[in-house]
Coordinates of C-alpha atoms in Angstrom, one line a residue:
M536 CA -153.2 102.5 105.4
R537 CA -153.2 105.9 103.7
E538 CA -154.2 106.2 100.0
D539 CA -150.8 107.4 98.9
E540 CA -149.2 104.2 100.6
I541 CA -151.7 102.0 98.6
I542 CA -150.8 103.8 95.4
D543 CA -147.1 103.2 96.1
K544 CA -147.7 99.5 96.7
L545 CA -149.8 99.1 93.5
Q546 CA -147.0 100.7 91.6
K547 CA -144.6 98.1 93.0
L548 CA -147.0 95.5 91.5
G549 CA -146.6 97.0 88.1
L550 CA -149.4 99.6 87.8
T551 CA -148.7 103.2 86.8
K552 CA -149.7 106.0 89.1
Y553 CA -152.7 106.8 87.0
E554 CA -153.7 103.2 86.9
S555 CA -153.4 102.9 90.6
V556 CA -155.5 106.0 91.2
A557 CA -158.1 104.9 88.7
Y558 CA -158.5 101.4 90.3
I559 CA -158.9 103.0 93.8
T560 CA -161.4 105.4 92.3
L561 CA -163.5 102.6 90.9
L562 CA -163.4 100.7 94.2
K563 CA -165.0 103.8 95.8
L564 CA -167.5 104.5 93.0
G565 CA -168.4 101.0 91.8
P566 CA -169.2 100.5 88.1
S567 CA -168.7 103.9 86.5
K568 CA -168.3 105.9 83.3
A569 CA -164.9 107.1 82.2
T570 CA -166.1 110.7 82.7
D571 CA -167.0 109.9 86.3
V572 CA -163.5 108.4 86.9
T573 CA -162.0 111.6 85.5
K574 CA -164.1 113.9 87.7
E575 CA -163.4 111.9 90.9
S576 CA -159.7 111.1 90.3
G577 CA -158.4 114.1 88.4
I578 CA -156.9 111.9 85.7
P579 CA -156.9 114.0 82.5
H580 CA -159.8 113.2 80.1
T581 CA -157.3 112.6 77.3
R582 CA -155.7 109.8 79.3
V583 CA -158.5 108.1 81.2
Y584 CA -159.6 105.7 78.4
D585 CA -156.1 104.5 77.8
V586 CA -155.6 104.0 81.6
L587 CA -158.9 102.1 81.9
S588 CA -158.1 99.9 78.9
S589 CA -154.7 99.1 80.4
L590 CA -156.3 98.1 83.7
H591 CA -158.6 95.9 81.8
R592 CA -155.7 94.1 80.0
K593 CA -154.0 93.7 83.4
G594 CA -157.1 92.1 84.9
F595 CA -157.9 94.9 87.4
V596 CA -161.1 96.1 85.6
D597 CA -164.0 94.5 83.8
V598 CA -165.7 96.4 80.9
M599 CA -169.5 96.4 80.9
H600 CA -170.5 97.1 77.3
G601 CA -173.5 99.3 76.6
S602 CA -174.4 102.9 76.3
P603 CA -172.7 104.4 78.1
R604 CA -169.8 101.9 78.6
L605 CA -169.2 101.2 82.3
Y606 CA -166.0 100.1 84.0
K607 CA -166.2 97.8 87.0
P608 CA -163.3 97.0 89.4
V609 CA -162.4 93.4 89.8
N610 CA -162.7 92.1 93.3
P611 CA -159.3 93.0 95.0
E612 CA -158.9 89.5 96.5
V613 CA -159.3 87.9 93.1
V614 CA -157.0 90.2 91.2
L615 CA -154.3 90.4 93.9
E616 CA -154.2 86.6 94.3
K617 CA -153.7 86.3 90.5
V618 CA -150.9 88.9 90.7
K619 CA -149.4 87.0 93.6
E620 CA -149.4 83.7 91.7
E621 CA -147.9 85.3 88.6
F622 CA -145.3 87.1 90.7
V623 CA -144.2 83.9 92.5
S624 CA -144.1 82.0 89.2
D625 CA -141.9 84.6 87.6
I626 CA -139.6 84.6 90.6
E627 CA -139.2 80.8 90.5
E628 CA -138.5 80.9 86.7
L629 CA -135.9 83.6 87.3
K630 CA -134.3 81.5 90.1
G631 CA -134.1 78.5 87.8
A632 CA -132.7 80.6 84.9
F633 CA -130.0 82.2 87.1
L634 CA -129.0 78.9 88.6
E635 CA -128.8 77.3 85.1
L636 CA -126.7 80.2 83.9
Y637 CA -124.3 79.7 86.7
R638 CA -124.2 75.9 86.2
Q639 CA -123.5 76.3 82.5
V640 CA -120.5 78.6 83.2
H641 CA -119.1 77.0 86.3
G642 CA -120.2 73.4 85.9
E643 CA -121.6 73.2 89.4
E644 CA -124.5 74.5 91.5
L645 CA -124.3 78.0 92.9
P646 CA -122.7 77.8 96.3
E647 CA -124.1 79.7 99.2
I648 CA -122.0 80.3 102.3
W649 CA -123.4 82.9 104.7
T650 CA -122.7 84.2 108.2
I651 CA -125.9 84.2 110.4
Q652 CA -126.0 86.7 113.2
G653 CA -128.1 86.2 116.3
F654 CA -129.0 83.1 118.2
D655 CA -132.7 83.2 117.3
N656 CA -131.8 83.4 113.6
T657 CA -129.5 80.4 114.0
L658 CA -132.3 78.4 115.7
E659 CA -134.7 79.3 112.8
R660 CA -132.1 77.9 110.3
A661 CA -131.7 74.7 112.3
E662 CA -135.4 74.2 112.3
Y663 CA -135.5 74.9 108.6
V664 CA -132.9 72.2 107.9
I665 CA -135.0 69.6 109.8
R666 CA -138.3 70.8 108.2
T667 CA -137.1 70.7 104.6
A668 CA -134.9 67.5 104.6
K669 CA -136.2 64.7 102.4
H670 CA -133.9 61.8 103.4
E671 CA -131.7 62.3 106.4
V672 CA -130.7 64.8 109.1
L673 CA -127.3 64.7 111.0
I674 CA -127.1 66.5 114.3
N675 CA -124.2 67.0 116.7
T676 CA -125.0 69.6 119.3
P677 CA -125.2 70.1 123.1
F678 CA -128.4 68.8 124.7
E679 CA -129.3 72.4 125.6
F680 CA -129.6 73.3 122.0
L681 CA -131.1 69.9 120.9
K682 CA -134.0 70.5 123.3
L683 CA -135.0 73.6 121.3
L684 CA -135.4 71.4 118.2
R685 CA -137.7 69.0 119.9
E686 CA -140.9 69.7 118.1
E687 CA -139.4 69.7 114.7
I688 CA -137.7 66.4 115.3
K689 CA -140.9 64.9 116.7
R690 CA -142.8 65.9 113.5
R691 CA -140.4 64.2 111.1
K692 CA -141.1 60.4 111.0
D693 CA -140.2 60.2 107.3
V694 CA -136.5 60.9 107.5
V695 CA -133.5 59.2 109.2
F696 CA -131.9 61.1 112.1
V697 CA -128.4 60.5 113.4
I698 CA -128.2 62.5 116.6
I699 CA -125.1 63.0 118.8
S700 CA -125.4 65.0 122.0
S701 CA -124.3 65.2 125.7
F702 CA -127.0 62.7 126.8
E703 CA -127.4 61.4 130.3
E704 CA -130.4 59.3 129.1
V705 CA -132.5 59.2 125.9
P706 CA -135.5 61.4 126.2
D707 CA -138.9 60.0 125.0
W708 CA -139.1 62.5 122.1
I709 CA -136.2 60.9 120.3
E710 CA -137.2 57.3 120.8
G711 CA -138.6 57.0 117.3
E712 CA -137.6 54.0 115.2
N713 CA -136.1 56.4 112.6
I714 CA -133.5 57.9 115.0
V715 CA -130.0 56.8 115.9
V716 CA -128.8 58.3 119.2
A717 CA -125.2 58.5 120.3
R718 CA -123.6 60.0 123.4
S719 CA -120.8 62.4 122.7
G720 CA -117.3 61.4 123.7
G721 CA -117.1 64.7 125.5
A722 CA -113.6 65.8 124.2
P723 CA -113.2 69.6 123.8
W724 CA -112.9 69.3 120.1
L725 CA -116.4 67.8 120.0
M726 CA -118.0 71.0 121.2
A727 CA -118.9 72.4 117.8
S728 CA -122.5 71.9 116.5
W729 CA -123.5 70.7 113.1
I730 CA -127.0 70.4 111.7
I731 CA -127.0 68.9 108.2
G732 CA -130.0 68.1 106.0
D733 CA -129.4 65.8 103.0
I734 CA -126.8 67.3 100.7
D735 CA -128.7 70.5 100.6
Y736 CA -128.1 72.6 103.8
A737 CA -125.7 72.6 106.7
L738 CA -125.4 74.8 109.8
F739 CA -122.3 75.1 111.9
F740 CA -121.5 77.0 115.1
G741 CA -119.3 76.9 118.2
A742 CA -120.0 77.1 121.9
L743 CA -123.5 78.2 122.8
P744 CA -123.8 81.9 123.9
K745 CA -124.6 83.3 127.3
D746 CA -128.0 85.0 127.4
R747 CA -126.5 88.5 127.4
R748 CA -124.6 87.7 124.2
R749 CA -127.3 86.0 122.2
E750 CA -127.6 88.9 119.7
K751 CA -123.9 88.8 119.0
F752 CA -123.9 85.0 118.4
Y753 CA -122.7 83.9 114.9
S754 CA -123.2 80.7 113.0
F755 CA -122.3 79.6 109.4
W756 CA -124.8 78.4 106.8
A757 CA -123.9 76.5 103.7
K758 CA -125.8 75.5 100.6
S759 CA -123.2 73.8 98.5
P760 CA -123.1 70.0 97.8
R761 CA -119.3 70.0 97.5
I762 CA -118.9 71.6 100.9
I763 CA -121.6 69.7 102.6
Q764 CA -120.3 66.3 101.5
N765 CA -117.1 67.2 103.4
Y766 CA -119.1 68.3 106.4
M767 CA -120.9 64.9 106.4
H768 CA -117.6 63.1 106.2
W769 CA -116.3 65.1 109.3
F770 CA -119.6 64.5 111.1
Y771 CA -119.1 60.8 111.0
T772 CA -115.3 60.4 111.3
I773 CA -114.8 63.1 113.9
Y774 CA -118.0 63.0 115.9
F775 CA -120.1 59.8 115.4
D776 CA -117.2 57.4 115.3
N777 CA -115.9 58.8 118.6
S778 CA -119.3 58.6 120.3
E779 CA -121.2 55.8 121.9
V780 CA -124.5 54.6 120.3
I781 CA -127.0 54.4 123.1
K782 CA -130.2 53.9 120.9
P783 CA -130.1 52.0 117.6
L784 CA -132.3 52.6 114.7
D785 CA -135.2 50.1 114.4
Y786 CA -134.7 49.1 110.8
D787 CA -137.6 46.6 110.5
A788 CA -140.1 49.2 111.7
L789 CA -139.1 51.8 109.1
S790 CA -141.3 52.3 106.0
K791 CA -139.8 51.1 102.8
P792 CA -138.5 52.1 100.4
L793 CA -136.0 54.0 102.5
S794 CA -134.0 56.7 100.6
L795 CA -130.6 58.1 101.8
V796 CA -128.0 60.3 100.2
N797 CA -124.9 59.8 102.3
I798 CA -122.8 56.6 102.0
R799 CA -121.9 56.6 105.7
T800 CA -125.5 57.1 106.7
L801 CA -126.4 54.1 104.5
I802 CA -123.8 51.9 106.2
T803 CA -124.8 53.2 109.7
V804 CA -128.4 52.1 108.9
L805 CA -127.2 48.7 107.5
K806 CA -125.4 48.0 110.7
F807 CA -128.8 47.7 112.4
S808 CA -130.1 45.2 109.9
E809 CA -129.0 42.0 108.2
L810 CA -127.5 41.6 104.7
P811 CA -128.1 41.1 101.9
K812 CA -130.6 43.9 101.3
R813 CA -132.4 44.6 98.0
A814 CA -131.6 48.1 96.9
E815 CA -131.7 50.6 94.1
I816 CA -128.7 52.9 93.6
V817 CA -128.8 56.1 91.5
G818 CA -125.4 57.5 90.5
R819 CA -122.8 57.3 87.7
M820 CA -120.0 55.0 86.6
I821 CA -116.6 56.3 87.7
D822 CA -114.8 55.4 84.5
T823 CA -117.4 56.4 81.8
K824 CA -119.3 59.1 83.8
K825 CA -122.5 57.4 82.5
L826 CA -125.6 58.0 84.7
M827 CA -126.9 54.7 86.1
N828 CA -130.0 53.4 88.0
L829 CA -129.1 50.0 89.3
Q830 CA -131.2 47.5 91.1
G831 CA -129.6 44.6 92.9
Q832 CA -128.4 43.6 96.4
I833 CA -126.1 45.1 98.9
V834 CA -124.1 42.2 100.2
G835 CA -121.3 43.9 102.2
Y836 CA -119.7 47.2 103.2
E837 CA -116.4 48.7 104.1
Y838 CA -116.2 51.6 106.7
T839 CA -113.0 53.3 107.8
P840 CA -112.1 56.9 108.5
L841 CA -110.8 57.1 104.9
T842 CA -113.1 54.7 103.0
A843 CA -116.8 54.0 102.9
N844 CA -118.4 51.8 100.3
V845 CA -120.8 49.0 99.8
T846 CA -120.5 45.8 97.7
F847 CA -123.4 45.7 95.3
K848 CA -124.5 42.6 93.3
Y849 CA -125.9 43.7 89.9
N850 CA -126.5 41.4 86.9
G851 CA -124.2 38.8 88.3
N852 CA -121.4 41.2 88.9
E853 CA -120.1 42.8 92.1
L854 CA -119.6 46.5 92.1
K855 CA -118.0 48.8 94.7
V856 CA -120.3 51.7 95.3
G857 CA -119.1 54.8 97.1
G858 CA -120.6 58.2 97.9
I859 CA -120.4 61.6 96.2
G860 CA -116.8 62.4 95.2
S861 CA -115.7 58.7 94.8
Y862 CA -112.6 57.9 92.8
F863 CA -111.6 54.4 93.6
E864 CA -115.0 52.7 93.5
D865 CA -116.9 51.5 90.4
V866 CA -119.9 53.7 91.0
E867 CA -120.4 57.1 92.6
G868 CA -123.7 56.8 94.4
K869 CA -125.9 59.9 94.7
R870 CA -129.0 58.2 96.2
F871 CA -129.4 54.8 97.9
I872 CA -132.8 53.3 98.2
L873 CA -133.3 50.3 100.5
L874 CA -136.3 48.3 99.2
D875 CA -136.8 45.7 102.0

C-alpha cells in the first residue's frame, strides 16, 4: 500500500493529515525528537509539538520524558485494535440511539424491507437467518435450494426447525430430534420459498432461477415483527397445514427448557408430546396491557386456520394464551418456554 493511501485511511480513523504523517514518520525513525520528526516529515516546526501532543492524547504516541524529550510510536496492532473496539462500540451505541428515537416517535421497531438482487446474495441471507436464530426456523422451499442450506442446518441443534420441501425421502442431515419435516402438497401456489428466523428475519422468493439468470434473481428480505408474524401465520396455514408430516420432532430428546416465539410452532411441538406440560409464558395481559411472566401448565390447545391458542393453568385459573397480535385471548404471548 502506498504511503498516501495509508494517510487517507488514517484520516478516516480520525487523524489529521499532519498527525498521520507524523505517526508514519515515527514508525520509520523509532523514538525521536520533535526536531527529527520535522526534518523527516516536513511538518512545520511551529506545529510539530501540537501534532505530537495530539497523537499522544489519541493513544498513537508515547512520550519518553527526559532531555531531550522523545516520542515513541505505539505498536500499530495495539493502537489500531483499540481504535477498532472504540469504533465498533460507537457504532453500536448509535444504532441503539437511532432505533430508540424511531421507537419513541412511531411506537414500534424500525421496519426493514429490502429487495435482494442475485441468487448468491439470497443464499447468504438464508444462511444468515439460520445462523442467527435463537429459538425457531421455519423453511418452505424446493429441495434443490434446501440442499444448499445443509451445513447451516446440521450445525444448529439448539433451535427447532419446521421444514417443508419436495421430499421423496428424508435425508440423513435433517433427521435430528429438533426438526419437523413435511412433504409439500405440491400445488402450484406452494412454489414460493420462505425462510423465517424467530420474529426477527424473513426471506421470501419465487421460483428458483435458471443458471443463466442467477444474477438477475430477486428475493425479498424483511426485518419487521409486525410483518414477520403475518409471514409465520401464512407459513403454517397455507403451507404446513397443506403438507404431510413425514418426520416428527422427538420432543423427549430435546434439551429443556425449550424456548419458542410463535404460537403455532408451540402447538406443533406440543402435538408430538403429551399434556399437561409445565411452561413459562412471557407476554402481556390483553385487557390491562400489563407485562406478565407466568409459570404454570399448558393443559390444552386450539388450532384452526383462524385461531391458535393454548389453555394455561396459572394460580388455579385457566387463561387463554395466544401469539403476538392476539385480541380475543387473555394473554398475548411473546415467548413460550417449555420446562419439561
